[in-house]
Tab-separated table of C-alpha atoms in Angstrom:
chain	number	residue	atom	x	y	z
A	1390	MET	CA	0.000	0.000	0.000
A	1391	ASP	CA	1.872	3.063	-1.247
A	1392	ILE	CA	-1.041	5.473	-1.744
A	1393	LYS	CA	-0.795	8.717	0.207
A	1394	TYR	CA	-3.936	10.034	1.871
A	1395	ASP	CA	-4.752	13.277	3.572
A	1396	TYR	CA	-6.732	11.446	6.263
A	1397	LEU	CA	-6.810	7.940	7.650
A	1398	ILE	CA	-10.175	7.657	9.381
A	1399	VAL	CA	-10.495	4.859	11.929
A	1400	GLY	CA	-14.141	3.821	12.164
A	1401	THR	CA	-17.143	4.295	9.878
A	1402	GLY	CA	-19.686	5.487	12.431
A	1403	LEU	CA	-21.649	8.715	12.289
A	1404	PHE	CA	-18.881	11.075	13.435
A	1405	ALA	CA	-16.333	9.582	11.042
A	1406	SER	CA	-18.792	9.561	8.148
A	1407	VAL	CA	-19.771	13.224	8.556
A	1408	PHE	CA	-16.108	14.223	8.582
A	1409	ALA	CA	-15.273	11.993	5.596
A	1410	TYR	CA	-18.128	13.494	3.572
A	1411	HIS	CA	-16.842	17.035	4.045
A	1412	ALA	CA	-13.200	16.051	3.556
A	1413	LYS	CA	-14.047	14.470	0.195
A	1414	LYS	CA	-16.112	17.529	-0.690
A	1415	MET	CA	-13.006	19.641	-0.049
A	1416	GLY	CA	-10.952	17.446	-2.376
A	1417	LYS	CA	-9.140	15.553	0.357
A	1418	LYS	CA	-8.152	11.919	-0.123
A	1419	CYS	CA	-9.456	9.712	2.684
A	1420	LEU	CA	-9.061	6.088	3.618
A	1421	MET	CA	-11.619	4.770	6.106
A	1422	ILE	CA	-11.121	1.495	7.942
A	1423	ASP	CA	-13.388	-0.451	10.270
A	1424	LYS	CA	-12.863	-3.707	12.146
A	1425	ARG	CA	-16.509	-4.628	11.605
A	1426	SER	CA	-17.876	-6.128	8.402
A	1427	HIS	CA	-20.304	-3.244	7.795
A	1428	LEU	CA	-20.476	0.549	7.675
A	1429	GLY	CA	-22.206	2.800	10.165
A	1430	GLY	CA	-20.918	1.759	13.554
A	1431	ASN	CA	-23.705	1.382	16.072
A	1432	ILE	CA	-26.401	2.932	13.878
A	1433	TYR	CA	-26.115	0.086	11.356
A	1434	CYS	CA	-29.421	-1.523	10.389
A	1435	GLU	CA	-29.804	-5.120	9.209
A	1436	ASP	CA	-32.553	-5.830	6.696
A	1437	VAL	CA	-34.603	-8.775	7.976
A	1438	ASP	CA	-37.261	-9.475	5.351
A	1439	SER	CA	-37.878	-5.735	4.765
A	1440	ILE	CA	-37.743	-4.736	8.454
A	1441	ASN	CA	-34.769	-2.498	9.306
A	1442	VAL	CA	-33.426	-3.987	12.526
A	1443	HIS	CA	-31.399	-1.572	14.687
A	1444	LYS	CA	-28.593	-4.060	15.257
A	1445	TYR	CA	-27.032	-2.249	18.227
A	1446	GLY	CA	-30.096	-0.891	20.002
A	1447	ALA	CA	-32.768	1.686	19.303
A	1448	HIS	CA	-31.557	4.838	17.556
A	1449	ILE	CA	-34.063	7.686	17.362
A	1450	PHE	CA	-32.821	10.923	15.854
A	1451	HIS	CA	-33.959	14.034	17.713
A	1452	THR	CA	-32.574	17.556	17.799
A	1453	SER	CA	-33.390	21.224	18.143
A	1454	ASN	CA	-30.397	22.160	16.002
A	1455	LYS	CA	-31.839	23.173	12.627
A	1456	GLU	CA	-28.448	23.005	10.898
A	1457	VAL	CA	-27.983	19.395	12.019
A	1458	TRP	CA	-31.554	18.442	11.044
A	1459	GLN	CA	-31.251	19.965	7.577
A	1460	PHE	CA	-27.862	18.317	7.077
A	1461	VAL	CA	-29.034	14.755	7.769
A	1462	ASN	CA	-32.236	15.304	5.776
A	1463	SER	CA	-30.159	16.307	2.761
A	1464	PHE	CA	-29.105	12.646	2.465
A	1465	VAL	CA	-32.320	10.835	3.374
A	1466	GLU	CA	-35.867	11.879	4.206
A	1467	PHE	CA	-36.867	11.301	7.824
A	1468	ASN	CA	-40.317	10.060	8.852
A	1469	ARG	CA	-42.555	11.409	11.618
A	1470	PHE	CA	-41.738	8.765	14.260
A	1471	THR	CA	-42.234	10.062	17.801
A	1472	ASN	CA	-40.608	8.229	20.689
A	1473	SER	CA	-43.278	7.300	23.243
A	1474	PRO	CA	-41.824	4.434	25.284
A	1475	LEU	CA	-43.690	2.376	27.862
A	1476	ALA	CA	-42.502	0.978	31.182
A	1477	ASN	CA	-43.546	-2.488	32.328
A	1478	TYR	CA	-43.534	-2.825	36.111
A	1479	LYS	CA	-45.113	-5.903	37.687
A	1480	GLU	CA	-46.969	-6.570	34.421
A	1481	VAL	CA	-48.586	-3.127	34.391
A	1482	LEU	CA	-47.743	-0.713	31.548
A	1483	TYR	CA	-47.055	2.965	32.286
A	1484	ASN	CA	-46.310	5.839	29.926
A	1485	LEU	CA	-42.923	7.521	29.794
A	1486	PRO	CA	-41.745	10.191	30.329
A	1487	PHE	CA	-43.474	10.809	33.652
A	1488	ASN	CA	-46.651	12.622	32.626
A	1489	MET	CA	-50.342	12.819	33.460
A	1490	ASN	CA	-50.970	9.389	31.946
A	1491	THR	CA	-48.329	7.968	34.309
A	1492	PHE	CA	-49.622	9.840	37.359
A	1493	SER	CA	-53.231	8.949	36.623
A	1494	LYS	CA	-52.465	5.233	36.447
A	1495	LEU	CA	-50.062	5.286	39.410
A	1496	TRP	CA	-52.028	7.501	41.808
A	1497	GLY	CA	-55.541	7.774	40.362
A	1498	VAL	CA	-55.244	11.561	39.983
A	1499	GLU	CA	-57.052	13.387	37.182
A	1500	THR	CA	-55.720	16.946	37.114
A	1501	PRO	CA	-52.242	18.511	36.987
A	1502	GLN	CA	-52.861	20.169	40.349
A	1503	GLN	CA	-53.686	16.836	41.979
A	1504	ALA	CA	-50.548	15.304	40.469
A	1505	LYS	CA	-48.348	18.164	41.708
A	1506	GLU	CA	-49.795	17.883	45.216
A	1507	LYS	CA	-49.203	14.124	45.290
A	1508	LEU	CA	-45.647	14.544	44.027
A	1509	GLU	CA	-44.897	17.215	46.619
A	1510	GLU	CA	-46.331	14.981	49.361
A	1511	GLN	CA	-43.954	12.205	48.248
A	1512	ARG	CA	-40.959	14.549	48.127
A	1513	GLN	CA	-41.565	15.945	51.597
A	1514	ARG	CA	-40.556	12.658	53.191
A	1515	TYR	CA	-37.012	13.323	51.980
A	1516	ALA	CA	-36.837	17.094	52.399
A	1517	HIS	CA	-34.325	16.583	55.213
A	1518	ILE	CA	-31.685	15.362	52.736
A	1519	GLU	CA	-29.676	18.490	51.992
A	1520	THR	CA	-26.792	16.967	50.028
A	1521	PRO	CA	-27.631	13.562	48.525
A	1522	ALA	CA	-24.773	11.111	49.065
A	1523	ASN	CA	-25.740	8.747	46.248
A	1524	LEU	CA	-28.174	8.187	43.408
A	1525	GLU	CA	-30.839	6.708	45.669
A	1526	GLU	CA	-30.944	9.737	47.959
A	1527	GLN	CA	-30.889	12.096	44.984
A	1528	ALA	CA	-33.798	10.340	43.266
A	1529	LEU	CA	-35.897	10.065	46.436
A	1530	LYS	CA	-35.404	13.778	47.086
A	1531	LEU	CA	-36.553	14.551	43.525
A	1532	CYS	CA	-39.520	12.210	43.211
A	1533	GLY	CA	-40.315	10.339	46.429
A	1534	ASP	CA	-41.007	6.649	46.983
A	1535	ASP	CA	-43.602	5.596	44.393
A	1536	ILE	CA	-41.846	6.773	41.246
A	1537	TYR	CA	-38.397	5.827	42.525
A	1538	TYR	CA	-39.239	2.253	43.488
A	1539	ALA	CA	-41.447	1.541	40.456
A	1540	PHE	CA	-39.459	3.232	37.691
A	1541	ILE	CA	-35.922	4.111	38.758
A	1542	LYS	CA	-34.323	1.890	41.399
A	1543	GLU	CA	-34.379	-1.596	39.875
A	1544	TYR	CA	-34.013	-0.409	36.269
A	1545	THR	CA	-30.986	1.717	37.143
A	1546	GLU	CA	-29.351	-0.998	39.234
A	1547	LYS	CA	-29.853	-3.460	36.408
A	1548	GLN	CA	-28.422	-0.999	33.874
A	1549	TRP	CA	-25.316	-0.145	35.895
A	1550	GLY	CA	-24.798	-3.515	37.616
A	1551	ARG	CA	-24.588	-2.096	41.125
A	1552	SER	CA	-26.750	-0.774	43.957
A	1553	ALA	CA	-28.222	2.692	43.588
A	1554	LYS	CA	-26.552	3.474	46.920
A	1555	GLU	CA	-23.180	2.837	45.267
A	1556	LEU	CA	-23.863	5.088	42.285
A	1557	PRO	CA	-22.969	8.798	42.379
A	1558	ALA	CA	-25.793	11.290	42.806
A	1559	PHE	CA	-24.806	13.278	39.695
A	1560	ILE	CA	-26.113	10.514	37.400
A	1561	ILE	CA	-29.597	11.880	38.092
A	1562	LYS	CA	-29.285	15.654	38.083
A	1563	ARG	CA	-32.991	16.141	37.537
A	1564	ILE	CA	-36.092	14.094	36.761
A	1565	PRO	CA	-38.384	15.642	34.136
A	1566	PHE	CA	-42.063	15.699	35.048
A	1567	ARG	CA	-44.692	16.653	32.506
A	1568	PHE	CA	-48.069	17.725	33.801
A	1569	THR	CA	-49.832	17.162	30.485
A	1570	TYR	CA	-51.120	14.043	28.725
A	1571	ASP	CA	-48.172	14.092	26.313
A	1572	ASN	CA	-46.237	10.859	25.749
A	1573	ASN	CA	-43.545	12.356	23.490
A	1574	TYR	CA	-40.308	11.446	25.266
A	1575	PHE	CA	-38.267	14.249	23.721
A	1576	ASN	CA	-38.785	18.003	23.809
A	1577	ASP	CA	-36.762	18.682	20.662
A	1578	ASP	CA	-38.085	20.553	17.640
A	1579	TYR	CA	-37.257	17.727	15.215
A	1580	GLN	CA	-37.542	13.967	15.552
A	1581	GLY	CA	-37.746	10.936	13.285
A	1582	ILE	CA	-36.196	7.876	11.665
A	1583	PRO	CA	-34.638	7.805	8.172
A	1584	LYS	CA	-37.088	6.327	5.687
A	1585	GLY	CA	-35.424	3.072	4.725
A	1586	GLY	CA	-33.135	3.007	7.777
A	1587	TYR	CA	-29.863	4.567	8.888
A	1588	ASN	CA	-27.819	2.735	6.252
A	1589	LYS	CA	-29.211	5.182	3.703
A	1590	LEU	CA	-27.773	8.079	5.697
A	1591	ILE	CA	-24.339	6.467	6.034
A	1592	ASN	CA	-24.248	5.341	2.393
A	1593	GLY	CA	-25.100	8.888	1.315
A	1594	LEU	CA	-22.338	10.361	3.466
A	1595	LEU	CA	-19.714	7.885	2.254
A	1596	GLU	CA	-20.527	7.817	-1.445
A	1597	GLY	CA	-17.205	7.795	-3.297
A	1598	VAL	CA	-15.073	7.451	-0.141
A	1599	GLU	CA	-12.567	4.575	-0.062
A	1600	VAL	CA	-13.378	2.116	2.735
A	1601	LYS	CA	-11.704	-1.069	3.943
A	1602	LEU	CA	-13.848	-3.216	6.233
A	1603	ASN	CA	-12.730	-6.137	8.417
A	1604	THR	CA	-9.567	-4.154	9.107
A	1605	ASN	CA	-8.392	-3.768	12.695
A	1606	TYR	CA	-6.342	-0.589	13.057
A	1607	PHE	CA	-4.207	-2.011	15.857
A	1608	ASP	CA	-3.192	-5.034	13.814
A	1609	HIS	CA	-1.577	-2.764	11.192
A	1610	LYS	CA	-1.115	0.523	13.064
A	1611	SER	CA	2.453	1.444	12.067
A	1612	GLU	CA	1.807	0.570	8.432
A	1613	LEU	CA	-1.513	2.417	8.277
A	1614	ASP	CA	-0.242	5.543	10.048
A	1615	LYS	CA	2.353	6.017	7.312
A	1616	LEU	CA	-0.344	6.258	4.652
A	1617	ALA	CA	-1.839	9.562	5.772
A	1618	ASP	CA	-0.853	13.013	6.960
A	1619	THR	CA	-3.479	12.930	9.731
A	1620	VAL	CA	-5.375	10.218	11.598
A	1621	LEU	CA	-8.964	10.742	12.739
A	1622	PHE	CA	-9.476	8.144	15.445
A	1623	THR	CA	-12.979	7.258	16.698
A	1624	GLY	CA	-12.167	4.192	18.794
A	1625	ARG	CA	-11.293	3.832	22.484
A	1626	ILE	CA	-8.794	6.475	23.531
A	1627	ASP	CA	-7.231	4.270	26.229
A	1628	GLU	CA	-6.619	1.504	23.679
A	1629	LEU	CA	-5.017	4.034	21.324
A	1630	PHE	CA	-2.357	4.782	23.952
A	1631	ASN	CA	-1.982	1.145	25.017
A	1632	TYR	CA	-3.667	1.795	28.393
A	1633	GLU	CA	-0.696	3.850	29.565
A	1634	PHE	CA	-2.687	5.693	32.229
A	1635	GLY	CA	-5.116	2.873	33.023
A	1636	VAL	CA	-8.218	1.240	31.563
A	1637	LEU	CA	-11.351	3.359	31.192
A	1638	GLU	CA	-14.556	1.729	32.446
A	1639	TYR	CA	-17.707	1.172	30.397
A	1640	ARG	CA	-20.989	-0.652	30.647
A	1641	SER	CA	-21.798	-2.958	27.777
A	1642	LEU	CA	-24.921	-4.434	26.189
A	1643	SER	CA	-25.848	-7.637	24.431
A	1644	PHE	CA	-28.744	-8.073	22.052
A	1645	GLU	CA	-31.037	-11.012	21.431
A	1646	HIS	CA	-32.873	-10.658	18.114
A	1647	GLU	CA	-35.935	-12.765	17.318
A	1648	ARG	CA	-38.215	-12.950	14.285
A	1649	LEU	CA	-41.809	-13.798	15.223
A	1650	ASP	CA	-44.559	-14.976	12.898
A	1651	ILE	CA	-47.119	-12.644	14.412
A	1652	GLU	CA	-48.160	-9.235	13.152
A	1653	ASP	CA	-47.443	-7.286	16.338
A	1654	PHE	CA	-45.676	-8.245	19.566
A	1655	GLN	CA	-46.055	-5.235	21.864
A	1656	GLY	CA	-47.746	-2.474	19.879
A	1657	ASN	CA	-44.899	-0.019	20.501
A	1658	ALA	CA	-41.299	0.494	19.406
A	1659	VAL	CA	-39.800	0.472	22.915
A	1660	VAL	CA	-40.990	-1.084	26.180
A	1661	ASN	CA	-38.763	-0.871	29.267
A	1662	TYR	CA	-38.786	-3.653	31.861
A	1663	ASN	CA	-38.153	-2.096	35.237
A	1664	GLU	CA	-37.923	-5.114	37.542
A	1665	ARG	CA	-34.547	-6.556	38.421
A	1666	SER	CA	-35.956	-10.089	38.093
A	1667	VAL	CA	-36.353	-9.499	34.339
A	1668	PRO	CA	-32.803	-9.797	32.957
A	1669	TYR	CA	-33.250	-7.417	30.012
A	1670	THR	CA	-33.848	-3.673	30.296
A	1671	ARG	CA	-36.094	-3.290	27.275
A	1672	ILE	CA	-37.634	-4.902	24.224
A	1673	ILE	CA	-37.484	-3.115	20.893
A	1674	GLU	CA	-39.958	-3.900	18.122
A	1675	HIS	CA	-38.301	-2.533	15.019
A	1676	LYS	CA	-41.183	-2.342	12.528
A	1677	HIS	CA	-42.813	0.417	14.591
A	1678	PHE	CA	-39.912	2.786	13.857
A	1679	GLU	CA	-41.063	2.898	10.242
A	1680	PHE	CA	-44.779	2.125	10.675
A	1681	GLY	CA	-44.365	-1.313	9.080
A	1682	ASN	CA	-47.379	-3.441	8.203
A	1683	GLN	CA	-45.586	-6.748	7.570
A	1684	PRO	CA	-47.475	-9.892	8.710
A	1685	PHE	CA	-44.480	-10.770	10.945
A	1686	THR	CA	-42.239	-8.839	13.332
A	1687	VAL	CA	-38.694	-8.670	14.728
A	1688	ILE	CA	-37.985	-7.919	18.380
A	1689	THR	CA	-34.734	-7.337	20.267
A	1690	ARG	CA	-34.166	-7.928	23.961
A	1691	GLU	CA	-31.449	-5.678	25.361
A	1692	TYR	CA	-29.312	-7.020	28.207
A	1693	PRO	CA	-26.916	-4.818	30.203
A	1694	SER	CA	-23.544	-6.342	31.072
A	1695	GLU	CA	-20.074	-5.608	32.330
A	1696	PHE	CA	-17.556	-4.436	29.762
A	1697	THR	CA	-14.854	-7.101	29.546
A	1698	GLY	CA	-12.682	-5.703	26.765
A	1699	LYS	CA	-13.941	-8.390	24.409
A	1700	ASN	CA	-17.502	-7.090	24.071
A	1701	GLU	CA	-18.608	-3.644	22.888
A	1702	PRO	CA	-18.251	-0.562	25.132
A	1703	TYR	CA	-21.452	1.508	25.165
A	1704	TYR	CA	-21.806	3.694	28.258
A	1705	PRO	CA	-18.775	5.444	29.755
A	1706	VAL	CA	-18.600	5.421	33.543
A	1707	ASN	CA	-17.946	9.142	33.908
A	1708	ASP	CA	-17.059	9.195	37.601
A	1709	ASP	CA	-14.154	11.184	39.027
A	1710	LYS	CA	-11.686	8.301	38.803
A	1711	ASN	CA	-12.342	7.630	35.117
A	1712	MET	CA	-12.459	11.286	34.144
A	1713	GLN	CA	-9.052	11.836	35.713
A	1714	ILE	CA	-7.686	8.963	33.614
A	1715	TYR	CA	-9.398	10.306	30.485
A	1716	SER	CA	-7.967	13.797	31.007
A	1717	LYS	CA	-4.434	12.351	30.892
A	1718	TYR	CA	-5.151	10.621	27.578
A	1719	LYS	CA	-6.755	13.763	26.190
A	1720	GLU	CA	-3.757	15.861	27.203
A	1721	LYS	CA	-1.395	13.440	25.471
A	1722	ALA	CA	-3.560	13.337	22.332
A	1723	ASP	CA	-3.597	17.133	22.128
A	1724	LEU	CA	0.191	17.144	21.872
A	1725	ASN	CA	0.052	15.046	18.705
A	1726	GLY	CA	-0.394	17.409	15.786
A	1727	LYS	CA	-1.279	14.571	13.404
A	1728	LEU	CA	-4.076	13.105	15.506
A	1729	LEU	CA	-7.763	14.037	15.647
A	1730	LEU	CA	-10.265	12.461	18.026
A	1731	GLY	CA	-14.012	12.156	17.599
A	1732	GLY	CA	-17.029	10.205	18.786
A	1733	ARG	CA	-18.209	8.702	22.062
A	1734	LEU	CA	-15.265	6.310	22.552
A	1735	ALA	CA	-12.458	8.692	21.681
A	1736	GLN	CA	-14.051	11.509	23.680
A	1737	TYR	CA	-15.264	9.218	26.485
A	1738	ALA	CA	-18.774	10.687	26.518
A	1739	TYR	CA	-22.245	9.430	25.780
A	1740	PHE	CA	-23.478	11.423	22.782
A	1741	ASP	CA	-26.894	11.415	21.182
A	1742	MET	CA	-26.741	11.261	17.390
A	1743	ASP	CA	-27.381	14.978	16.954
A	1744	ASP	CA	-24.540	15.720	19.409
A	1745	THR	CA	-22.308	13.489	17.299
A	1746	VAL	CA	-23.200	15.252	14.056
A	1747	GLU	CA	-22.820	18.671	15.675
A	1748	ALA	CA	-19.388	17.759	17.094
A	1749	ALA	CA	-18.269	16.400	13.712
A	1750	LEU	CA	-19.403	19.557	11.931
A	1751	ARG	CA	-17.513	21.601	14.509
A	1752	LEU	CA	-14.336	19.655	13.740
A	1753	VAL	CA	-14.972	20.060	10.014
A	1754	LYS	CA	-15.148	23.849	10.356
A	1755	LYS	CA	-11.960	23.954	12.410
A	1756	GLU	CA	-9.887	21.373	10.502
A	1757	LEU	CA	-11.059	21.819	6.916
A	1758	TYR	CA	-12.280	25.410	6.781
A	1759	ASN	CA	-10.012	26.969	9.435
A	1760	LEU	CA	-13.005	28.585	11.101
């Protein structure tokens, strides 16, 4: 391989793809590599008999950034999907986010005033907690017993693999309450799913860009680095520096996909399972993302797990210990004039998709347009 590139881009996820699109547009030569056998990173969709299955968990695009919304819609039209998840607790279904439908079913209240009074009554039991010492105290102070024990405690402990009393309070800075009968989970101006799935967005971004799949950067690092003036790295920052300052912690997920010969399994795209005795955190029914009317369906059970280094890292554990480690890696990366970092793994942060696009566009303006 003796071709010279302007950029070697490690990863083909959303951040990398947005950057690659603009780099190509500016006449830059890019080589993208990915250890997986497909494009798109975690937003990849697998076509299962015309149903676009979100292979790595539900991805719902939502934003209030008009520039970001117009950018992604320039590659693929988005539908009108609105995220209105349900929570299953002891075989009873409740609406999320916490709204009048939730309060009515939980407490039997009918008006916003009644709901506010009930919520305040619940909170008063924990008014004596001035500085919450952990997530449990923080949540009880914000919402009281009923909501905490039905919707937060067991789900959170299952998600993070530890007691709520062992989790830092900052994980729950606030709990949004909505005193209307509105089941829309997000408050953003724009929301939807690409018509035909996220692969259409990625394929549009990477049209004409050279890509090598099934290529692990670390297996050929010295050879690959010589091919380009600059490396844009979107993998794990601690792995990039051979864990010099320590291993960063993550929570992982595993997915169990199942095709069912019934028209509809749960009547909704996402249903959370709050009880600890249920091993998965939620079930996704993919056809509902695109209003499918197929006579069959595909569901995915999502199981939280420890990150072992051999499975996929999903959620960074952004506590003080890990952030101190990350800051050392970031400081070292900043000293390398031929290295760019982007995405949730390289920046050790959990980004929504619009955050990812916005961050990539910010890098584009700085790196390619000198703005």
